[in-house]
Structure formats: structure tokens, C-alpha cells
Amino acid sequence: MKTAGIVARKELRQAVGSSWLLLYAALFTALALALSYLGARNLGDLGFENFSRTTASLLNLCLLLAPLVALSLAADSIAGERERGTLAYLLSQPLDRWELLLGKFAGLFAAIGLATVAGFGIAGVAIALLASTMDAGTYALFLALVLALIAVMTGLGLVASVVSRTRVQALGLAVLVWFVAVFVFDLLLIGTVSATSLGGGGLLLALLLNPVEIVRVLAIIQLEPDLQILGPFGSYLLERTGATGASVILGAALAAWVAAPVAAAAWLFESKG
Amino acid sequence: MTRAERGAVGGGVEPVLRVEHLGKAFGRARVLHDLSFEVARGEVLALLGANGAGKTTTLACILGIVPFEGTVTVGGVSVRREGKRARHQIGYVPQTPALREGDTCREALRFLAELKGAAAARADELLARVDLAAQRDQRIGSLSGGMRQRLALAAALLADPPVLLLDEPTTSLDAAGRREFYALVRQLRGEGRTIVLSTHAVDQLDTLADRALILHEGRVAFDGTVAELGARSQRRRYVVSVNGTAAAFRQALRDAGIDASHVREDGLRWEDILTEAAGGGHEQPAEGAR
């Protein structure tokens, strides 16, 4: 673990200096501030509702941007080293493959996480100043959900990086994963529900297949525990599991999503030889 | 104390690197066939052979970077079972510079020192040793090829490992860079380091290595001392100074009217010996004699 820590610190230093991450941090902070300002101006003084809507908008922004950055940076990590010819040299050092992979995961997660926390923090101050009410606990929970999603996507990016021969291939795969998770999955789900008699249980299972949707629904449960916004599916959840039960199921699925990709990437990296 | 004496601790010459029945295939292409050899402590082994003979793959197997058949142990530690521990005992210099170009020399060495469990101060010490103290805060991307390879050698020495693997380290260097690098290798040889040197610099073989292992199409074509390799050939080389052009010389030979000012027997060129030992053509006519 000590070796993984050394690699993680090195990866963090490198990522912090990367133009991609700086661009993400700047863009995310600017958009978060704009959302906070517009939320307060357009909705007027609506108290908690104002806060909820602004943070929900902020969350949607995160669900769009954070996965893309995490997937891209992680996809570049191993494939980039391989293409530059530095991977074999790194592997000739006294470290195990899984330590290198875990170190890269931790370093990248920390770098993207720090940029996100900075954006969230600045936006949080703006919301606190502009909105009449602010629930700091809910805001922190949202941040935790976004960080979990970043961990998932960093792991998936590493899988793409390990299985790809070139950086371009890895980046292409990463963008495909992002596109499916953020845009296509929703459309597929709507199409499936319309075309089949997929019930609430089926919908819940389908939801668990996409970590972006898991985070979205967990945030909705936190903001609107009556789940009316989810329509019949909300009623199903309330009836079968209750808001707390649904949170537990979705939380457990999200935890599995955090662990599974990085474990899969480590296994693939080890077995590829 | 000579290297041989240093190696003979405990009565016999202790092999620090042992390779047994090493085999490797990439898909259907088999590149190594049942290689077995040992390297004694303090010995410098020159790993020789044409491009594609299997030198780099052999080193990659010793490092445990690629899966392989057979057994490789470094200091008694199995590379397959305890790769990380085995690699702790190896310093490696690759064929082409492989350190991150955005890092400074010092940053790169300090990171590697941390990985190898060496003191951070070793970085500055070794930068001075390879004559890069003035470049310590310079980015690696701005260094010349020779400087980068000297930096890689410094990196390999960080944890003072028992074995050094140098994989054609001068391939991308100019003549001056090669001279500087091999001067460092000679210093390390003088210190009694165990070195496996994959090289094409056969003209300097007798000053660089104790033993030679020649690979030919993934098989051992020769394994013995450099002196044995030199004595193996029955051929002799003659240096002939000719008054006139090569064409005139040929003409003169044809007419048996040789007009050579001086003919003396000379040592064979290492290239000739290696070509012969690797199973190459017995007689390679000189360019001018064709």
C-alpha cells in the first residue's frame, strides 16, 4: 500500500499540472457560480425551494462534466504511459502491477475530486450568500455523491486504458462510456418502458446498471423524499422500499460501482501481462 | 581483491542471477528457446546477438515485465513468485530513455528513490556521479540523449542494487555519448558490480565484459569468457596497406604482382568473431575486395 501511495502522490502532482484538469476546474467553478447567481435571480426569495433547485442544477452540471473528465484522464493514464514507452520502465521498478494501478486511481481521483470540491465550495459560498436558506448537510451529501461518481468513472476509465492498445482507442472507449451513461441510457430506458411492460422492479434493476442514474435518483430522494417527481416509479419505490430503503439499495449499488471497475482494471492489468 | 575473489565468497562463485530453461513466445512466434545461464557476483556478462535474437526479451523476462516459461531468480528470489522483491535487486537502463519528459532530473530520481526505498539524498549524489549535477533542476525533455541515458544509469544505481541490466543503452547515442556512457560502465565494472550488458558495441568487448553470451534466433550460440570467445576462432586478420586503389590491389593480386608496402598479422575484429560464433558466414570478404 505504501508503494501505491507513492504512485498516487506522483500522479496527483502530475494531474494538478494537467491543462485538462485546470480547464475542468475553471469551467466547473464558472458554471457553478453562474448557476448559483441565475438560480437566485430568477427564482427570487423562495427559501429552501430556491436552494433545492440551485443545487439540483449544480448536480446536473456535475453529472455531465465530472464523468467526462474522470473517464478521459483515467483512460489516458495507462495507455498514455504505454504509448510513451514509459510503462515498461515503470513496471521494471520494485512495484506490483496492482500497486501501480491503485496508485494511479487514487492520484487521479484525488486530483479530480479536489477540483470538484473547489468548484462546489465556491458555489456553496455563493448559494449561502444568495439564497435565504441553505441546508449544508444536503449540500455535503451532494458533494459526496459526485465524488463517488468520480471514483466510479475513474475506475471505468482505467479499464478502458488497460484494455486499449493506444491512447486514441482508450479515449474513444471512455467517451463512448460517457455518452452511453449520460445520454443514451435514458433514451434506451424510456424506449424500453414504452415498448415493454417493464414494471417498477425491472426499472429499479435497470437503474442499478447506470451509476449516473443511481446518483441522480439518490439526490432526488434527498431533495424530494415524497418521490412525486419520479411519477409511478416513485410510488413503487415508496410502497416497496420506502425512501430510506431505496437509499440503502441505491447506496449499496453505488458502493459496488466504486469498487468493481477499479478491481476489474487491476485484474485485467495483472492478467494481461 | 579481484571480482572473481569477491564472487568466491563462501567457497564457490555465487550466481546472483540464474536463468533456467527460459522460454518465451509472442502469440505463435517463439522468440526464446530453453535458455539457461548464470551470472556470478561481480561478473559482467555481455549479451550479444543480432537484432531480433532475443536480447531485450531475455531482459524483460529477468525483470518479470512479461510472462515467461522457466525459472529466473535474482539473489535467490524467484522473479515469477516475488517479482517486486526480485526487482528490488535490479537496476535497469532501457534501450531508449523512458523517464517522464516533464519531470526535472531531481524529481524523477526522487520519485524512483522513494519507490526503491532509497534515501532522497542519493538522487543528488548520483546526479553528481553521472555528471548531471548542473542539470538537476532541468526538465528531462530538454536533455540530450546521452544525458538522459546517464540519468537512467543514475536511476538504476539509486538503491545500490546487486544486479544492473543495461539494455543496449547506447543505441540512440552519438560517438561522444557512447564514450561517456561506457566510461561509466567501466567504472562500475571496476567497482565489482554484477552487470548484464546487452550491446552492439563489440569493438569494446574486452574492456567492458568478462563473459559473453551470444544469442542466435532465441538460442544460446555461445556462452563463455571473452578470452575464450577470442581464442575460439582459427581465423587471422591481416592489415594490408596498399600503394594505390583497391581496384589496383585486386588487379595486382590477380596478376600476382603484389605491391604491398607493409603486411602484418593483426587481432580479429570482434564483429568477425561474433558473426562466426553466431553461425554467420565463415568468410565475409572485405568491401573493397569484392
Coordinates of C-alpha atoms in Angstrom, one line a residue:
Chain A
M1 CA 0.0 0.0 0.0
K2 CA 2.9 2.3 0.7
T3 CA 4.1 1.9 -2.9
A4 CA 0.6 2.7 -4.2
G5 CA 0.7 5.8 -2.0
I6 CA 4.0 6.9 -3.6
V7 CA 2.5 6.4 -7.1
A8 CA -0.7 8.3 -6.1
R9 CA 1.2 11.3 -4.9
K10 CA 3.2 11.4 -8.1
E11 CA 0.0 11.0 -10.2
L12 CA -1.7 13.8 -8.2
R13 CA 1.2 16.2 -8.8
Q14 CA 1.1 15.4 -12.5
A15 CA -2.7 15.7 -12.8
V16 CA -2.8 19.0 -10.9
G17 CA -0.4 20.4 -13.6
S18 CA -2.5 19.0 -16.4
S19 CA -4.3 21.5 -18.6
W20 CA -7.4 19.3 -18.9
L21 CA -7.9 19.4 -15.1
L22 CA -7.3 23.1 -14.9
L23 CA -9.8 23.7 -17.6
Y24 CA -12.3 21.5 -15.9
A25 CA -11.8 23.3 -12.5
A26 CA -12.1 26.7 -14.2
L27 CA -15.2 25.7 -16.3
F28 CA -16.9 23.9 -13.4
T29 CA -16.4 26.8 -11.0
A30 CA -17.6 29.4 -13.6
L31 CA -20.7 27.4 -14.4
A32 CA -21.4 26.6 -10.8
L33 CA -21.2 30.3 -10.0
A34 CA -23.4 31.2 -12.9
L35 CA -26.0 28.6 -11.9
S36 CA -26.0 29.9 -8.3
Y37 CA -26.4 33.5 -9.5
L38 CA -29.1 32.7 -12.0
G39 CA -30.9 30.5 -9.6
A40 CA -31.2 33.2 -7.0
R41 CA -32.1 36.0 -9.6
N42 CA -34.8 34.0 -11.5
L43 CA -36.5 32.3 -8.6
G44 CA -36.4 35.2 -6.2
D45 CA -36.6 34.6 -2.5
L46 CA -38.2 31.1 -2.4
G47 CA -36.2 29.9 0.6
F48 CA -35.5 26.2 0.6
E49 CA -37.0 25.7 -2.8
N50 CA -34.5 28.1 -4.2
F51 CA -31.7 26.2 -2.6
S52 CA -33.0 22.8 -3.8
R53 CA -33.4 24.0 -7.4
T54 CA -30.0 25.6 -7.5
T55 CA -28.2 22.6 -6.0
A56 CA -30.2 20.3 -8.3
S57 CA -29.0 22.3 -11.3
L58 CA -25.4 22.1 -9.9
L59 CA -25.8 18.4 -9.6
N60 CA -26.9 18.0 -13.2
L61 CA -23.9 20.0 -14.2
C62 CA -21.7 17.6 -12.2
L63 CA -23.4 14.5 -13.7
L64 CA -22.4 15.9 -17.1
L65 CA -18.9 17.2 -16.6
A66 CA -17.3 15.2 -13.9
P67 CA -17.7 11.8 -15.5
L68 CA -16.2 13.1 -18.8
V69 CA -13.1 14.5 -17.1
A70 CA -12.7 11.4 -14.9
L71 CA -13.1 9.0 -17.8
S72 CA -10.7 10.9 -20.1
L73 CA -7.9 11.4 -17.6
A74 CA -8.1 7.8 -16.4
A75 CA -8.2 6.5 -19.9
D76 CA -5.1 8.3 -20.8
S77 CA -3.1 7.1 -17.7
I78 CA -2.0 3.5 -18.5
A79 CA -2.5 3.8 -22.3
G80 CA -0.5 7.0 -22.4
E81 CA 2.4 5.5 -20.4
R82 CA 2.3 2.5 -22.8
E83 CA 2.4 4.8 -25.8
R84 CA 5.2 7.0 -24.5
G85 CA 7.2 3.9 -23.7
T86 CA 7.4 4.7 -20.0
L87 CA 5.1 1.8 -18.8
A88 CA 7.6 -1.0 -19.2
Y89 CA 10.2 1.2 -17.3
L90 CA 7.7 1.8 -14.5
L91 CA 7.0 -1.9 -14.3
S92 CA 10.7 -2.6 -14.1
Q93 CA 10.7 -0.8 -10.7
P94 CA 10.0 -2.6 -7.5
L95 CA 6.3 -2.4 -7.5
D96 CA 3.4 -4.7 -8.3
R97 CA 1.0 -4.0 -11.2
W98 CA -1.9 -3.6 -8.9
E99 CA 0.0 -1.1 -6.8
L100 CA 0.7 1.0 -9.9
L101 CA -3.0 0.8 -10.9
L102 CA -4.3 1.6 -7.4
G103 CA -1.8 4.5 -7.1
K104 CA -3.0 5.9 -10.4
F105 CA -6.6 5.5 -9.4
A106 CA -6.1 7.2 -6.0
G107 CA -4.0 10.1 -7.5
L108 CA -6.4 10.8 -10.3
F109 CA -9.4 10.6 -8.0
A110 CA -7.8 13.0 -5.6
A111 CA -6.9 15.5 -8.3
I112 CA -10.4 15.5 -9.9
G113 CA -12.0 15.4 -6.5
L114 CA -10.0 18.4 -5.3
A115 CA -11.0 20.4 -8.4
T116 CA -14.7 19.4 -7.9
V117 CA -14.6 20.3 -4.2
A118 CA -13.1 23.7 -5.0
G119 CA -15.9 24.4 -7.5
F120 CA -18.5 23.1 -5.1
G121 CA -17.0 25.1 -2.3
I122 CA -17.0 28.4 -4.2
A123 CA -20.6 27.7 -5.5
G124 CA -21.6 26.8 -1.9
V125 CA -20.4 30.2 -0.6
A126 CA -22.3 31.9 -3.4
I127 CA -25.5 29.9 -2.7
A128 CA -25.2 30.7 1.0
L129 CA -24.9 34.4 0.2
L130 CA -27.7 34.5 -2.4
A131 CA -30.3 32.0 -1.1
S132 CA -32.2 32.8 2.1
T133 CA -31.9 29.1 3.3
M134 CA -29.1 26.6 2.9
D135 CA -29.0 23.0 4.1
A136 CA -25.3 22.4 4.5
G137 CA -25.9 18.7 5.2
T138 CA -27.7 18.1 1.9
Y139 CA -25.1 20.1 0.1
A140 CA -22.3 18.0 1.6
L141 CA -24.2 14.8 0.7
F142 CA -24.5 16.0 -2.9
L143 CA -20.8 16.6 -3.0
A144 CA -20.2 13.1 -1.6
L145 CA -22.4 11.6 -4.3
V146 CA -20.5 13.5 -7.0
L147 CA -17.2 12.3 -5.6
A148 CA -18.5 8.7 -5.6
L149 CA -19.4 9.1 -9.2
I150 CA -15.9 10.4 -10.0
A151 CA -14.5 7.3 -8.3
V152 CA -16.7 5.1 -10.5
M153 CA -15.8 6.9 -13.7
T154 CA -12.1 6.9 -12.8
G155 CA -12.2 3.2 -12.4
L156 CA -14.1 2.7 -15.7
G157 CA -11.6 5.0 -17.4
L158 CA -8.8 2.8 -16.1
V159 CA -10.5 -0.3 -17.5
A160 CA -10.6 1.4 -20.9
S161 CA -7.0 2.4 -20.5
V162 CA -5.8 -1.2 -19.6
V163 CA -7.7 -2.9 -22.5
S164 CA -6.7 -0.4 -25.2
R165 CA -3.5 -0.5 -27.2
T166 CA -3.4 3.2 -27.9
R167 CA -4.4 6.5 -26.2
V168 CA -6.8 7.3 -29.0
Q169 CA -8.5 3.9 -28.6
A170 CA -8.7 4.4 -24.8
L171 CA -10.1 7.9 -25.1
G172 CA -12.6 6.7 -27.7
L173 CA -13.8 4.0 -25.4
A174 CA -14.0 6.4 -22.5
V175 CA -16.1 8.9 -24.5
L176 CA -18.4 6.1 -25.6
V177 CA -18.9 5.1 -22.0
W178 CA -19.7 8.7 -21.0
F179 CA -22.1 9.1 -23.9
V180 CA -24.0 6.0 -23.1
A181 CA -24.1 6.6 -19.4
V182 CA -25.1 10.3 -19.6
F183 CA -27.3 10.4 -22.8
V184 CA -28.1 7.1 -24.4
F185 CA -29.1 5.1 -21.3
D186 CA -32.0 7.5 -20.5
L187 CA -33.4 7.2 -24.0
L188 CA -33.0 3.4 -24.0
L189 CA -34.8 3.2 -20.7
I190 CA -37.7 5.3 -21.9
G191 CA -37.9 3.3 -25.1
T192 CA -37.9 0.0 -23.1
V193 CA -40.5 1.2 -20.7
S194 CA -42.7 2.3 -23.6
A195 CA -42.3 -0.8 -25.6
T196 CA -42.5 -3.4 -22.9
S197 CA -44.3 -3.9 -19.7
L198 CA -41.3 -3.2 -17.6
G199 CA -42.6 -2.8 -14.0
G200 CA -41.2 -0.9 -11.1
G201 CA -38.9 -3.8 -10.1
G202 CA -37.5 -4.0 -13.6
L203 CA -37.0 -0.3 -13.8
L204 CA -35.1 -0.4 -10.4
L205 CA -32.9 -3.2 -11.7
A206 CA -32.2 -1.3 -14.9
L207 CA -31.4 1.8 -12.9
L208 CA -28.7 0.0 -11.0
L209 CA -26.9 -0.6 -14.3
N210 CA -26.0 3.1 -14.6
P211 CA -24.1 4.9 -11.8
V212 CA -25.1 8.3 -13.2
E213 CA -28.8 7.4 -12.7
I214 CA -28.1 5.9 -9.3
V215 CA -26.6 9.3 -8.2
R216 CA -29.4 11.2 -9.8
V217 CA -32.2 9.2 -8.0
L218 CA -30.3 9.3 -4.7
A219 CA -30.1 13.1 -5.0
I220 CA -33.9 13.3 -5.8
I221 CA -34.7 11.1 -2.7
Q222 CA -32.7 13.6 -0.6
L223 CA -34.3 16.7 -2.1
E224 CA -37.9 15.4 -2.5
P225 CA -38.5 12.4 -0.2
D226 CA -42.1 12.1 -1.4
L227 CA -40.6 11.0 -4.8
Q228 CA -43.6 12.6 -6.7
I229 CA -41.1 13.8 -9.3
L230 CA -40.4 10.2 -10.2
G231 CA -44.1 9.5 -11.0
P232 CA -45.3 5.9 -10.9
F233 CA -41.7 4.7 -10.3
G234 CA -41.6 7.0 -7.2
S235 CA -44.8 5.5 -5.9
Y236 CA -43.4 2.0 -6.5
L237 CA -40.3 2.8 -4.5
L238 CA -42.2 4.4 -1.7
E239 CA -44.6 1.4 -1.5
R240 CA -42.0 -1.3 -1.7
T241 CA -38.9 0.0 0.0
G242 CA -39.7 3.5 1.4
A243 CA -37.3 6.4 0.7
T244 CA -34.8 5.0 3.2
G245 CA -34.9 1.5 1.8
A246 CA -34.4 2.9 -1.7
S247 CA -31.5 5.0 -0.5
V248 CA -29.9 1.9 1.1
I249 CA -30.3 -0.2 -2.1
L250 CA -29.0 2.6 -4.4
G251 CA -26.2 3.4 -1.9
A252 CA -25.0 -0.2 -1.9
A253 CA -25.1 -0.4 -5.6
L254 CA -23.1 2.8 -5.9
A255 CA -20.5 1.4 -3.5
A256 CA -20.3 -1.7 -5.7
W257 CA -19.9 0.5 -8.7
V258 CA -17.0 2.3 -7.0
A259 CA -15.2 -0.9 -6.1
A260 CA -15.9 -3.1 -9.2
P261 CA -14.3 -1.1 -12.0
V262 CA -11.0 -0.5 -10.2
A263 CA -10.9 -4.1 -9.2
A264 CA -11.6 -5.2 -12.8
A265 CA -8.9 -2.9 -14.1
A266 CA -6.4 -4.3 -11.6
W267 CA -7.3 -7.8 -12.6
L268 CA -7.1 -7.1 -16.3
F269 CA -3.8 -5.3 -15.9
E270 CA -2.4 -8.2 -13.9
S271 CA -3.6 -10.9 -16.3
K272 CA -2.7 -9.1 -19.5
G273 CA 1.0 -9.4 -18.6
Chain B
M1 CA 40.5 -8.0 -4.2
T2 CA 39.5 -9.0 -7.7
R3 CA 36.0 -9.5 -8.9
A4 CA 36.5 -13.2 -9.0
E5 CA 37.7 -13.2 -5.4
R6 CA 34.8 -11.1 -4.4
G7 CA 32.5 -13.6 -6.2
A8 CA 34.0 -16.5 -4.5
V9 CA 32.6 -15.8 -1.1
G10 CA 31.8 -19.0 0.8
G11 CA 34.0 -21.2 -1.4
G12 CA 32.3 -21.2 -4.9
V13 CA 31.4 -18.4 -7.3
E14 CA 28.0 -17.4 -6.2
P15 CA 25.5 -16.9 -9.0
V16 CA 23.5 -13.8 -8.3
L17 CA 21.4 -14.2 -11.4
R18 CA 20.2 -17.7 -12.5
V19 CA 18.1 -18.3 -15.6
E20 CA 16.9 -21.9 -16.2
H21 CA 15.0 -23.2 -19.3
L22 CA 13.7 -19.7 -20.1
G23 CA 11.2 -19.7 -23.0
K24 CA 9.0 -17.0 -24.4
A25 CA 6.6 -16.8 -27.3
F26 CA 4.6 -13.8 -28.5
G27 CA 1.5 -15.5 -30.0
R28 CA 2.8 -18.1 -32.4
A29 CA 6.2 -16.6 -32.7
R30 CA 8.7 -18.2 -30.3
V31 CA 11.5 -15.8 -29.5
L32 CA 13.3 -17.6 -26.7
H33 CA 14.1 -21.4 -26.7
D34 CA 15.1 -23.0 -23.4
L35 CA 17.8 -20.5 -22.4
S36 CA 19.9 -21.3 -19.3
F37 CA 22.7 -19.3 -17.9
E38 CA 24.1 -17.9 -14.7
V39 CA 25.9 -14.7 -13.8
A40 CA 28.3 -14.7 -10.9
R41 CA 28.5 -11.9 -8.4
G42 CA 30.9 -9.3 -9.7
E43 CA 30.8 -10.6 -13.2
V44 CA 30.0 -8.5 -16.3
L45 CA 28.1 -10.5 -18.9
A46 CA 27.8 -9.2 -22.4
L47 CA 24.5 -10.3 -24.0
L48 CA 25.2 -10.3 -27.7
G49 CA 23.4 -11.1 -30.9
A50 CA 21.8 -9.6 -33.9
N51 CA 18.6 -7.5 -33.8
G52 CA 15.7 -9.9 -33.0
A53 CA 18.0 -12.5 -31.4
G54 CA 16.1 -12.2 -28.1
K55 CA 18.3 -10.0 -26.0
T56 CA 15.6 -7.4 -25.0
T57 CA 13.1 -10.2 -24.4
T58 CA 15.5 -12.0 -22.1
L59 CA 16.0 -8.9 -20.1
A60 CA 12.2 -8.3 -20.0
C61 CA 11.8 -11.8 -18.6
I62 CA 14.5 -11.3 -16.0
L63 CA 12.6 -8.1 -14.9
G64 CA 9.3 -10.0 -14.8
I65 CA 7.7 -7.5 -17.1
V66 CA 6.4 -10.2 -19.4
P67 CA 5.2 -13.7 -18.6
F68 CA 7.6 -16.4 -19.4
E69 CA 8.3 -20.2 -19.2
G70 CA 11.1 -21.5 -17.0
T71 CA 12.7 -20.1 -13.9
V72 CA 14.5 -16.8 -13.2
T73 CA 16.0 -16.0 -9.8
V74 CA 17.8 -12.9 -8.7
G75 CA 19.7 -13.2 -5.5
G76 CA 17.8 -16.4 -4.9
V77 CA 14.4 -14.7 -5.2
S78 CA 12.1 -16.0 -7.9
V79 CA 11.0 -13.3 -10.4
R80 CA 7.8 -15.1 -11.1
R81 CA 6.7 -15.6 -7.5
E82 CA 8.1 -12.5 -5.9
G83 CA 8.6 -10.1 -8.7
K84 CA 8.6 -7.0 -6.6
R85 CA 11.3 -8.3 -4.2
A86 CA 13.4 -9.6 -7.2
R87 CA 13.2 -6.2 -8.9
H88 CA 14.4 -4.5 -5.7
Q89 CA 17.7 -6.2 -6.5
I90 CA 17.9 -4.9 -10.1
G91 CA 18.8 -1.6 -11.6
Y92 CA 17.7 -1.3 -15.2
V93 CA 18.7 1.0 -18.0
P94 CA 16.4 0.7 -21.1
Q95 CA 17.3 1.0 -24.7
T96 CA 15.6 4.3 -25.1
P97 CA 15.1 7.0 -22.5
A98 CA 11.9 6.2 -20.6
L99 CA 11.7 8.8 -17.9
R100 CA 8.8 11.4 -18.0
E101 CA 10.0 14.3 -20.0
G102 CA 8.0 16.9 -17.9
D103 CA 9.9 16.0 -14.7
T104 CA 13.2 17.6 -13.7
C105 CA 16.1 15.2 -13.2
R106 CA 15.8 15.6 -9.5
E107 CA 12.1 15.0 -9.4
A108 CA 12.4 11.8 -11.5
L109 CA 15.2 10.4 -9.3
R110 CA 13.5 11.3 -6.0
F111 CA 10.3 9.6 -7.1
L112 CA 12.3 6.5 -8.1
A113 CA 14.3 6.6 -4.9
E114 CA 11.1 6.6 -3.0
L115 CA 9.8 3.6 -4.9
K116 CA 13.1 1.7 -4.4
G117 CA 13.2 2.7 -0.7
A118 CA 16.4 4.7 -1.2
A119 CA 17.3 7.9 0.7
A120 CA 16.3 11.1 -1.2
A121 CA 19.9 12.4 -0.8
R122 CA 21.0 9.6 -3.1
A123 CA 19.4 11.5 -6.0
D124 CA 21.8 14.4 -5.7
E125 CA 24.8 12.1 -5.0
L126 CA 24.2 10.1 -8.2
L127 CA 23.4 13.2 -10.3
A128 CA 26.9 14.4 -9.4
R129 CA 28.3 10.9 -10.2
V130 CA 26.9 10.9 -13.7
D131 CA 28.0 14.5 -14.2
L132 CA 24.4 15.9 -14.2
A133 CA 24.6 18.0 -11.1
A134 CA 24.3 21.2 -13.1
Q135 CA 21.2 19.8 -14.8
R136 CA 19.4 18.7 -11.7
D137 CA 16.5 21.2 -12.0
Q138 CA 16.3 20.9 -15.8
R139 CA 13.4 19.1 -17.4
I140 CA 14.3 15.7 -18.8
G141 CA 12.7 16.7 -22.1
S142 CA 15.5 19.3 -22.6
L143 CA 18.4 16.9 -22.1
S144 CA 20.4 15.3 -24.8
G145 CA 20.2 11.6 -25.5
G146 CA 23.5 11.0 -23.7
M147 CA 22.4 12.9 -20.7
R148 CA 19.1 11.0 -20.5
Q149 CA 20.9 7.7 -20.6
R150 CA 23.3 8.8 -17.9
L151 CA 20.3 9.9 -15.9
A152 CA 18.8 6.4 -16.4
L153 CA 22.0 4.9 -15.1
A154 CA 21.8 7.1 -12.1
A155 CA 18.3 5.9 -11.5
A156 CA 19.4 2.3 -11.8
L157 CA 22.0 2.9 -9.1
L158 CA 19.7 4.6 -6.6
A159 CA 19.2 1.6 -4.3
D160 CA 22.7 0.2 -4.9
P161 CA 21.3 -3.0 -6.5
P162 CA 23.3 -6.2 -6.7
V163 CA 22.5 -6.5 -10.4
L164 CA 22.5 -4.0 -13.3
L165 CA 20.7 -4.8 -16.5
L166 CA 21.7 -2.4 -19.3
D167 CA 19.7 -3.0 -22.5
E168 CA 21.6 -1.6 -25.5
P169 CA 22.0 1.7 -23.6
T170 CA 24.0 3.5 -26.2
T171 CA 21.8 2.7 -29.2
S172 CA 20.4 6.2 -29.6
L173 CA 23.7 7.9 -28.7
D174 CA 26.4 9.6 -30.8
A175 CA 30.0 8.6 -30.5
A176 CA 30.8 11.1 -27.7
G177 CA 27.7 9.9 -25.8
R178 CA 28.7 6.3 -26.2
R179 CA 32.2 7.0 -25.0
E180 CA 30.9 8.8 -21.9
F181 CA 28.4 6.1 -21.1
Y182 CA 30.9 3.2 -21.5
A183 CA 33.4 5.1 -19.4
L184 CA 30.8 4.9 -16.6
V185 CA 30.1 1.2 -17.2
R186 CA 33.9 0.6 -17.0
Q187 CA 33.9 2.4 -13.6
L188 CA 31.1 0.2 -12.4
R189 CA 32.9 -2.9 -13.6
G190 CA 36.0 -1.7 -11.7
E191 CA 33.8 -1.5 -8.6
G192 CA 32.9 -5.2 -8.9
R193 CA 29.2 -4.7 -9.9
T194 CA 27.3 -7.5 -11.5
I195 CA 26.2 -6.3 -14.9
V196 CA 24.3 -7.8 -17.8
L197 CA 25.0 -5.6 -20.7
S198 CA 23.1 -6.1 -23.9
T199 CA 25.1 -4.4 -26.5
H200 CA 26.2 -4.0 -30.1
A201 CA 29.5 -2.2 -29.0
V202 CA 31.5 -5.4 -29.7
D203 CA 34.6 -3.4 -30.5
Q204 CA 35.0 -2.6 -26.8
L205 CA 34.0 -6.1 -25.6
D206 CA 37.3 -7.0 -24.0
T207 CA 37.3 -3.8 -21.9
L208 CA 33.6 -4.0 -20.9
A209 CA 32.9 -7.6 -20.1
D210 CA 34.2 -10.8 -18.5
R211 CA 31.9 -13.2 -20.2
A212 CA 29.9 -13.2 -23.4
L213 CA 26.5 -14.9 -24.1
I214 CA 25.6 -14.9 -27.8
L215 CA 22.0 -15.4 -28.8
H216 CA 21.0 -16.5 -32.2
E217 CA 17.3 -16.8 -33.0
G218 CA 16.5 -17.1 -29.3
R219 CA 19.0 -19.9 -28.6
V220 CA 22.4 -19.7 -26.9
A221 CA 25.0 -19.8 -29.6
F222 CA 28.0 -19.2 -27.4
D223 CA 28.5 -18.9 -23.6
G224 CA 32.0 -18.4 -22.3
T225 CA 34.6 -15.9 -21.3
V226 CA 35.6 -13.1 -23.6
A227 CA 39.1 -14.6 -23.8
E228 CA 37.6 -18.0 -24.8
L229 CA 35.5 -16.3 -27.4
G230 CA 38.5 -14.5 -28.8
A231 CA 40.5 -17.8 -28.9
R232 CA 37.7 -19.8 -30.5
S233 CA 38.3 -18.6 -34.0
Q234 CA 41.2 -20.0 -36.0
R235 CA 40.9 -17.2 -38.5
R236 CA 43.5 -14.5 -38.7
R237 CA 43.1 -11.0 -39.8
Y238 CA 45.8 -9.1 -41.8
V239 CA 46.0 -5.4 -42.2
V240 CA 47.4 -4.6 -45.7
S241 CA 48.5 -1.1 -46.6
V242 CA 48.3 -0.8 -50.4
N243 CA 50.0 1.7 -52.6
G244 CA 47.1 2.5 -54.9
T245 CA 43.4 1.9 -55.0
A246 CA 41.5 -1.2 -54.0
A247 CA 40.9 -1.9 -57.7
A248 CA 44.6 -1.7 -58.3
F249 CA 45.2 -4.0 -55.4
R250 CA 42.8 -6.6 -56.8
Q251 CA 44.4 -6.2 -60.2
A252 CA 47.8 -6.7 -58.5
L253 CA 46.6 -9.8 -56.7
R254 CA 45.2 -11.2 -59.9
D255 CA 48.5 -10.7 -61.7
A256 CA 50.3 -12.0 -58.6
G257 CA 52.4 -8.9 -58.8
I258 CA 51.7 -7.7 -55.2
D259 CA 53.0 -4.3 -54.4
A260 CA 52.2 -4.0 -50.6
S261 CA 54.4 -1.7 -48.6
H262 CA 53.6 -3.5 -45.3
V263 CA 51.7 -6.6 -44.3
R264 CA 51.3 -7.6 -40.6
E265 CA 49.1 -10.1 -38.7
D266 CA 46.6 -8.3 -36.5
G267 CA 43.9 -9.3 -33.9
L268 CA 40.5 -10.2 -35.3
R269 CA 37.7 -7.7 -35.2
W270 CA 35.0 -8.7 -32.6
E271 CA 32.3 -8.3 -35.3
D272 CA 34.0 -11.1 -37.3
I273 CA 34.3 -13.4 -34.3
L274 CA 30.7 -12.8 -33.2
T275 CA 29.4 -13.4 -36.7
E276 CA 31.2 -16.6 -36.9
A277 CA 30.2 -17.7 -33.3
A278 CA 26.5 -16.9 -34.0
G279 CA 26.6 -19.2 -37.0
G280 CA 27.0 -16.5 -39.6
G281 CA 29.1 -16.7 -42.8
H282 CA 32.6 -18.0 -42.4
E283 CA 34.3 -15.7 -44.7
Q284 CA 33.0 -12.2 -45.1
P285 CA 35.0 -10.6 -47.9
A286 CA 36.0 -7.0 -47.2
E287 CA 34.0 -4.5 -49.1
G288 CA 37.0 -3.4 -51.2
A289 CA 38.0 -7.0 -52.0
R290 CA 34.7 -7.9 -53.7

